[in-house]
Coordinates of C-alpha atoms in Angstrom, one line a residue:
X204 CA 123.5 111.3 95.6
X205 CA 120.7 109.2 97.1
X206 CA 120.0 109.7 100.8
X207 CA 117.7 107.1 102.2
X208 CA 115.8 107.9 105.5
X209 CA 114.2 105.2 107.6
X210 CA 111.1 106.1 109.5
X211 CA 108.9 104.2 111.9
X212 CA 109.6 101.7 114.7
X213 CA 112.0 98.9 115.8
X214 CA 111.8 97.1 112.6
X215 CA 114.4 99.7 111.5
X216 CA 115.6 100.8 115.0
X217 CA 116.6 97.3 116.1
X218 CA 120.0 97.9 117.7
X219 CA 118.7 96.9 121.1
X220 CA 117.9 93.4 119.9
X221 CA 120.9 92.4 117.8
X222 CA 123.1 91.2 120.7
X223 CA 126.1 93.1 119.5
X224 CA 125.5 92.4 115.8
X225 CA 124.8 95.1 113.2
X226 CA 121.5 96.8 113.1
X227 CA 119.4 97.7 110.0
X228 CA 120.8 101.1 109.5
X229 CA 124.4 99.8 109.7
X230 CA 123.5 97.1 107.2
X231 CA 121.9 99.6 104.8
X232 CA 125.1 101.7 105.0
X233 CA 127.3 98.6 104.5
X234 CA 125.5 97.4 101.4
X235 CA 124.7 100.8 99.8
X236 CA 126.5 101.8 96.7
X237 CA 129.4 104.2 97.1
X238 CA 128.3 107.8 97.7
X239 CA 124.9 106.8 99.1
X240 CA 123.8 108.1 102.6
X241 CA 121.4 106.5 105.0
X242 CA 119.8 108.1 108.1
X243 CA 117.8 106.4 110.9
X244 CA 114.9 108.5 112.3
X245 CA 112.8 105.5 113.3
X246 CA 112.4 105.0 117.0
X247 CA 111.9 101.7 118.9
X248 CA 108.3 101.6 120.3
X249 CA 106.9 104.3 117.9
X250 CA 103.4 104.0 116.6
X251 CA 102.0 105.6 113.4
X252 CA 101.3 108.7 115.5
X253 CA 105.1 109.1 116.3
X254 CA 106.1 109.4 112.6
X255 CA 105.2 113.1 112.3
X256 CA 107.7 114.0 115.0
X257 CA 110.4 112.0 113.1
X258 CA 109.6 113.9 110.0
X259 CA 110.5 117.1 111.7
X260 CA 114.1 115.9 111.9
X261 CA 114.2 115.1 108.2
X262 CA 117.6 116.0 106.7
X263 CA 117.4 118.7 104.0
X264 CA 119.1 116.4 101.4
X265 CA 116.9 113.4 101.9
X266 CA 115.9 111.7 98.6
X267 CA 114.0 108.6 99.7
X268 CA 111.7 107.8 102.6
X269 CA 111.0 104.3 103.8
X270 CA 108.4 103.8 106.5
X271 CA 107.8 100.7 108.7
X272 CA 105.0 101.6 111.1
X273 CA 101.9 99.9 112.5
X274 CA 103.2 97.0 114.4
X275 CA 103.1 98.8 117.8
X276 CA 99.6 100.1 116.9
X277 CA 98.5 96.4 116.4
X278 CA 100.4 95.3 119.6
X279 CA 98.2 97.7 121.6
X280 CA 95.2 95.6 120.7
X281 CA 96.7 92.2 121.5
X282 CA 94.5 91.8 124.6
X283 CA 91.4 91.7 122.3
X284 CA 92.6 88.3 121.1
X285 CA 91.9 86.8 124.5
X286 CA 88.5 88.4 125.2
X287 CA 85.5 86.1 125.0
X288 CA 83.0 86.5 122.1
X289 CA 79.5 85.1 121.6
X290 CA 80.2 84.1 118.0
X291 CA 82.8 84.2 115.3
X292 CA 80.8 87.1 113.7
X293 CA 81.0 89.1 116.9
X294 CA 84.8 88.5 117.1
X295 CA 85.3 89.6 113.5
X296 CA 83.2 92.7 114.0
X297 CA 85.4 93.7 117.0
X298 CA 88.6 93.1 114.9
X299 CA 87.2 95.0 112.0
X300 CA 86.4 98.0 114.2
X301 CA 90.0 98.1 115.4
X302 CA 91.4 97.7 111.9
X303 CA 89.2 100.5 110.8
X304 CA 90.6 102.8 113.5
X305 CA 94.1 101.7 112.5
X306 CA 93.5 102.4 108.9
X307 CA 92.4 106.0 109.6
X308 CA 95.6 106.6 111.6
X309 CA 97.8 105.0 109.1
X310 CA 96.4 107.0 106.2
X311 CA 96.8 110.2 108.1
X312 CA 100.4 109.2 108.8
X313 CA 101.1 108.3 105.2
X314 CA 99.5 111.5 103.9
X315 CA 101.9 113.5 106.1
X316 CA 104.9 111.6 104.7
X317 CA 103.8 112.0 101.2
X318 CA 103.4 115.8 101.6
X319 CA 107.2 115.9 101.8
X320 CA 107.1 115.3 98.1
X321 CA 109.9 112.6 98.2
X322 CA 109.9 109.1 96.8
X323 CA 108.3 107.0 99.5
X324 CA 107.9 103.3 100.3
X325 CA 106.1 101.5 103.1
X326 CA 106.5 98.2 104.8
X327 CA 103.9 95.7 105.9
X328 CA 103.7 94.5 109.5
X329 CA 105.6 91.2 109.6
X330 CA 104.3 88.1 111.2
X331 CA 105.5 87.4 114.8
X332 CA 107.2 84.2 115.9
X333 CA 105.2 83.1 118.9
X334 CA 106.2 79.7 120.2
X335 CA 102.6 78.7 121.0
X336 CA 101.0 77.5 117.7
X337 CA 97.5 78.7 118.6
X338 CA 98.8 82.2 119.7
X339 CA 100.8 82.4 116.4
X340 CA 97.8 81.5 114.2
X341 CA 95.6 84.0 116.0
X342 CA 98.1 86.8 115.7
X343 CA 98.7 86.2 112.0
X344 CA 95.0 86.1 111.3
X345 CA 94.4 89.3 113.1
X346 CA 97.4 91.1 111.5
X347 CA 96.1 90.3 108.1
X348 CA 93.4 92.9 108.7
X349 CA 96.0 95.5 109.6
X350 CA 98.2 94.6 106.6
X351 CA 95.2 94.8 104.3
X352 CA 94.7 98.4 105.5
X353 CA 98.4 99.2 104.8
X354 CA 98.2 97.7 101.3
X355 CA 95.1 99.6 100.4
X356 CA 96.7 102.8 101.4
X357 CA 99.8 102.0 99.5
X358 CA 97.9 101.0 96.4
X359 CA 95.8 104.2 96.4
X360 CA 98.9 106.3 96.9
X361 CA 100.9 104.4 94.2
X362 CA 103.9 103.7 96.5
X363 CA 106.0 100.6 96.5
X364 CA 105.8 98.1 99.4
X365 CA 108.4 96.1 101.3
X366 CA 106.5 92.9 102.3
X367 CA 108.2 92.2 105.5
X368 CA 106.1 89.1 106.0
X369 CA 108.0 87.5 103.1
X370 CA 111.3 89.1 103.7
X371 CA 111.5 87.8 107.3
X372 CA 110.4 84.3 106.7
X373 CA 112.8 82.3 108.8
X374 CA 113.2 81.8 112.6
X375 CA 116.8 83.2 112.3
X376 CA 115.3 86.5 111.2
X377 CA 113.9 87.2 114.7
X378 CA 115.8 88.2 117.8
X379 CA 112.6 87.4 119.8
X380 CA 109.0 86.9 118.8
X381 CA 108.5 90.4 117.6
X382 CA 111.9 92.0 116.8
X383 CA 114.3 91.5 113.9
X384 CA 117.7 90.0 114.4
X385 CA 120.9 90.9 112.5
X386 CA 120.1 88.1 110.1
X387 CA 116.6 89.5 109.4
X388 CA 117.9 93.0 109.4
X389 CA 120.4 92.2 106.7
X390 CA 117.5 90.9 104.5
X391 CA 115.5 94.1 105.3
X392 CA 118.4 96.3 104.4
X393 CA 119.1 94.6 101.1
X394 CA 115.4 94.9 100.2
X395 CA 115.4 98.6 101.0
X396 CA 118.3 99.2 98.7
X397 CA 116.9 97.1 95.9
X398 CA 113.7 99.2 96.1
X399 CA 115.5 102.5 96.3
X400 CA 117.8 101.7 93.4
X401 CA 115.4 99.9 91.2
X402 CA 111.9 101.4 91.6
X403 CA 110.5 103.9 89.1
X404 CA 108.8 106.3 91.5
X405 CA 107.7 108.6 88.7
X406 CA 105.2 106.0 87.5
X407 CA 103.3 106.1 90.9
X408 CA 102.7 102.4 90.7
X409 CA 102.8 100.0 93.6
X410 CA 105.2 97.1 93.3
X411 CA 106.0 94.6 96.1
X412 CA 109.7 94.0 97.0
X413 CA 110.8 90.9 98.9

């Protein structure tokens, strides 16, 4: 029977933010078909470089791997958004350099996951919900570079994608500006199960799930 394993960060390991409500892994288990199993290996605060340690705890009977990683890598660069730049071109060059570093780390992480030889899916980095409109626009614009890197890696590997930017599209989906609530977690859990049940992994073709 299917055994879905969640890897990555607090998008999946969100129990600390649900204020007593169910977290993503509980919601996956609640909605999963009878006989399915789900395991949480994701760790709140983890970056892409933390995923290899999670893989070392992979259950022997795992059948599907779902990875949501990269948000904390991007968060480490947030101060760059407030640094002065002499021109738009200079600012874009700085962001492109950071996105390039991220892409190298992300691809290394994904290669390690794929070496397990199991059906694998990845998630994009969802957009935050900052109350200040200018801060929100800047963050979304910068994250587009990081998400582009994730999508390129997914396309080349032929793995399906959970587009968390579209799954978590409502203020109720957020417990705070950067963490999913139980409402958002429920939507994430249902999308994970649609993907695991419906995607033809043998085709090695990227499809986007919402």
